[in-house]
Amino acid sequence: MLFEELCLLCEKLEGMSGKNAMVALVSDFIKRLNGDELEPAVRFIVGEVLPPWSGKELGVGYKTVYKVVSDIVGASGDEWLRLFNACGDFGATVQALFERRRRAQRLVTKRLTIREVYERLLRVCDASGEGSRKRKERLVASLFSDASPLEAKYLAKVILGERRHGFGEALMEEAIAKAFGVPLRLVHRVSMLTSDIGLTARIARMGRRALEEQGVVLFHPVRPMLAERASSLREALREVGEAIIDWKLDGARVQIHKRGRVVRVFSRRLSDVTQSLPEVVEAVLGGLSAEEAVVEGEVVAVGEDGGPMPFQYLMRRFRRVHGVRESREDVPVKLYLFDTLYLDGELLIDRPLEERRELLVGRADEELIVESIRTSDLREAERFFKRAIEEGHEGVVVKDPRAPYTPGVRGRRWLKVKAAPHTLDLVIVAAEYGHGYRYKYLSDYHLAAYDPETGRFLVVGKCFTGLTDDELEMMTRRLKELAVKQVGRVVYVVPKVVVEVGFAEIQESPHYPSGFALRFPRILRIREDKSPQDADTIETVRRVFEERRARQRISSGGSH
């Protein structure tokens, strides 16, 4: 199938708002795809070339696309800016520039196919070593040179991971189920088990039985089960009853896959971080007795006294590819395991947590297991919570012993209770240049919560405090690379950067489409371990608002 047909589909999606109509349109489209087109087409539509765990990256940002397109069409910086501000979208700007070139030169473009675009982008991923940046640039330029204006628009979007039409993985799962006449729950399960929407589509085409028989694919990370918040231990135990209570460590969650002596470590964002964390590999090889396993845990930076170091130190390790030996000496890390999803050929996610934990304890060295208790007694839970805080940890996670592992689901079978006041993990969707000495920094951030129903991000406030000068400089560079348009002093960006935000309260507000506004927000830290989809949802914001309002009513009522 021609790539142009996929571009026309995405163009239609951009003009649509009804979920059912969008699903029907994409369903009809993917039914017409050939076998070798299905996986890349499905990935392109949701804004990716390869899954994040693949270890392969295009390594092409806005600057490269800007340079390539400028060279092809002969556009000046002023022309780019004028069209960018008029179009309000990077891809649409590329299309407008290509339209001008076509009118001027009347070029006949090559007819690109979906498969050809995919294979040529894989060559971009594979370019590595000395001179790789120039090779990548030449390969991207060659691809754009063969594109029509509409194709150039969506090439830019695919390469940069933009998805403005709101058709994310959740809607794609519905489209796949509809296209191949299989249950949505099975499509969702396989998508969560494999973390590969393209592979999920291929399995779904094979039918219901193929979906039912699909298990874990070693070295394809499973989407993590996520915890909801509880305002207190009392609330958590009231909901869960007798619980397994783990220390909530101030670290980064990891999922570890093992086959024989081969171990790979994946971050919460599903990225392969094995190379950065050799101690984790060594700990698993030396302390986990299983030929094949998928286990989950937390990695914590530890100081000379053996206690936890601040989260920011740990992130230095996660970003490291070079100088790992030196950084290992400066910031040693320790692994704590808390769950097992697969052991020696058996998928365990449908078994209750108490059984999974028992299997983990039976296979892993004691020093690798997170500190935990099992109790329904509030006083015992409070003593355990106090000890966690005294040891330098964030709090506890209260878990239902009977709960299965539900990949990709944030639910109330796991409840986190923290010592600090409520915080929210939010996504930066725009930033403004500051004033005074901050005039050259993007320092005022528009913060948004995730809406899983639409795949969009809803702004809940603006924040300009919390970051150090070094962090401001780093954030400005990062956001400029993610910029999609600028209006006056406001730069709108691809929603990729997650920050943890403290605040005084949440108010109802007609000023934002979300209906809520944070009062006195402050950025506490940059969460490089979290993807935008891991950010707190608008439903979480609503729940925190309602909990606080209920407490205020009780307090007010008690004072009369």
PDB file of N, CA and C in Angstrom, residues 250-255 266-269 296-300 529:
ATOM      1  N   ASP A 250      12.642   5.437  47.241  1.00  0.00           N
ATOM      2  CA  ASP A 250      12.828   6.625  46.403  1.00  0.00           C
ATOM      3  C   ASP A 250      13.807   6.279  45.287  1.00  0.00           C
ATOM      4  N   GLY A 251      13.363   5.396  44.406  1.00  0.00           N
ATOM      5  CA  GLY A 251      14.219   4.926  43.330  1.00  0.00           C
ATOM      6  C   GLY A 251      13.484   4.895  42.012  1.00  0.00           C
ATOM      7  N   ALA A 252      13.971   4.073  41.118  1.00  0.00           N
ATOM      8  CA  ALA A 252      13.378   3.932  39.785  1.00  0.00           C
ATOM      9  C   ALA A 252      12.960   2.486  39.579  1.00  0.00           C
ATOM     10  N   ARG A 253      11.768   2.312  39.091  1.00  0.00           N
ATOM     11  CA  ARG A 253      11.250   0.968  38.870  1.00  0.00           C
ATOM     12  C   ARG A 253      11.922   0.340  37.650  1.00  0.00           C
ATOM     13  N   VAL A 254      12.200  -0.951  37.762  1.00  0.00           N
ATOM     14  CA  VAL A 254      12.791  -1.682  36.638  1.00  0.00           C
ATOM     15  C   VAL A 254      12.091  -3.024  36.478  1.00  0.00           C
ATOM     16  N   GLN A 255      12.125  -3.519  35.261  1.00  0.00           N
ATOM     17  CA  GLN A 255      11.661  -4.878  34.966  1.00  0.00           C
ATOM     18  C   GLN A 255      12.843  -5.617  34.354  1.00  0.00           C
ATOM     19  N   PHE A 266      14.922  -3.162  31.937  1.00  0.00           N
ATOM     20  CA  PHE A 266      14.083  -2.159  31.283  1.00  0.00           C
ATOM     21  C   PHE A 266      13.562  -1.160  32.310  1.00  0.00           C
ATOM     22  N   SER A 267      13.521   0.095  31.902  1.00  0.00           N
ATOM     23  CA  SER A 267      12.998   1.145  32.774  1.00  0.00           C
ATOM     24  C   SER A 267      11.478   1.150  32.740  1.00  0.00           C
ATOM     25  N   ARG A 268      10.909   1.969  33.584  1.00  0.00           N
ATOM     26  CA  ARG A 268       9.454   2.129  33.595  1.00  0.00           C
ATOM     27  C   ARG A 268       8.935   2.617  32.246  1.00  0.00           C
ATOM     28  N   ARG A 269       9.773   3.360  31.514  1.00  0.00           N
ATOM     29  CA  ARG A 269       9.399   3.848  30.180  1.00  0.00           C
ATOM     30  C   ARG A 269       9.630   2.796  29.107  1.00  0.00           C
ATOM     31  N   GLU A 296      10.227  -7.873  38.783  1.00  0.00           N
ATOM     32  CA  GLU A 296      10.165  -6.415  38.894  1.00  0.00           C
ATOM     33  C   GLU A 296      10.727  -5.968  40.225  1.00  0.00           C
ATOM     34  N   GLY A 297      11.285  -4.774  40.207  1.00  0.00           N
ATOM     35  CA  GLY A 297      11.848  -4.237  41.429  1.00  0.00           C
ATOM     36  C   GLY A 297      12.120  -2.761  41.306  1.00  0.00           C
ATOM     37  N   GLU A 298      12.877  -2.272  42.269  1.00  0.00           N
ATOM     38  CA  GLU A 298      13.237  -0.862  42.335  1.00  0.00           C
ATOM     39  C   GLU A 298      14.746  -0.772  42.469  1.00  0.00           C
ATOM     40  N   VAL A 299      15.346   0.157  41.733  1.00  0.00           N
ATOM     41  CA  VAL A 299      16.778   0.421  41.844  1.00  0.00           C
ATOM     42  C   VAL A 299      16.949   1.716  42.626  1.00  0.00           C
ATOM     43  N   VAL A 300      17.803   1.678  43.646  1.00  0.00           N
ATOM     44  CA  VAL A 300      18.012   2.831  44.522  1.00  0.00           C
ATOM     45  C   VAL A 300      19.496   3.181  44.540  1.00  0.00           C
ATOM     46  N   ASP A 529      12.342   8.981  34.605  1.00  0.00           N
ATOM     47  CA  ASP A 529      12.013   7.557  34.557  1.00  0.00           C
ATOM     48  C   ASP A 529      10.579   7.313  34.109  1.00  0.00           C
TER      49      ASP A 529
END
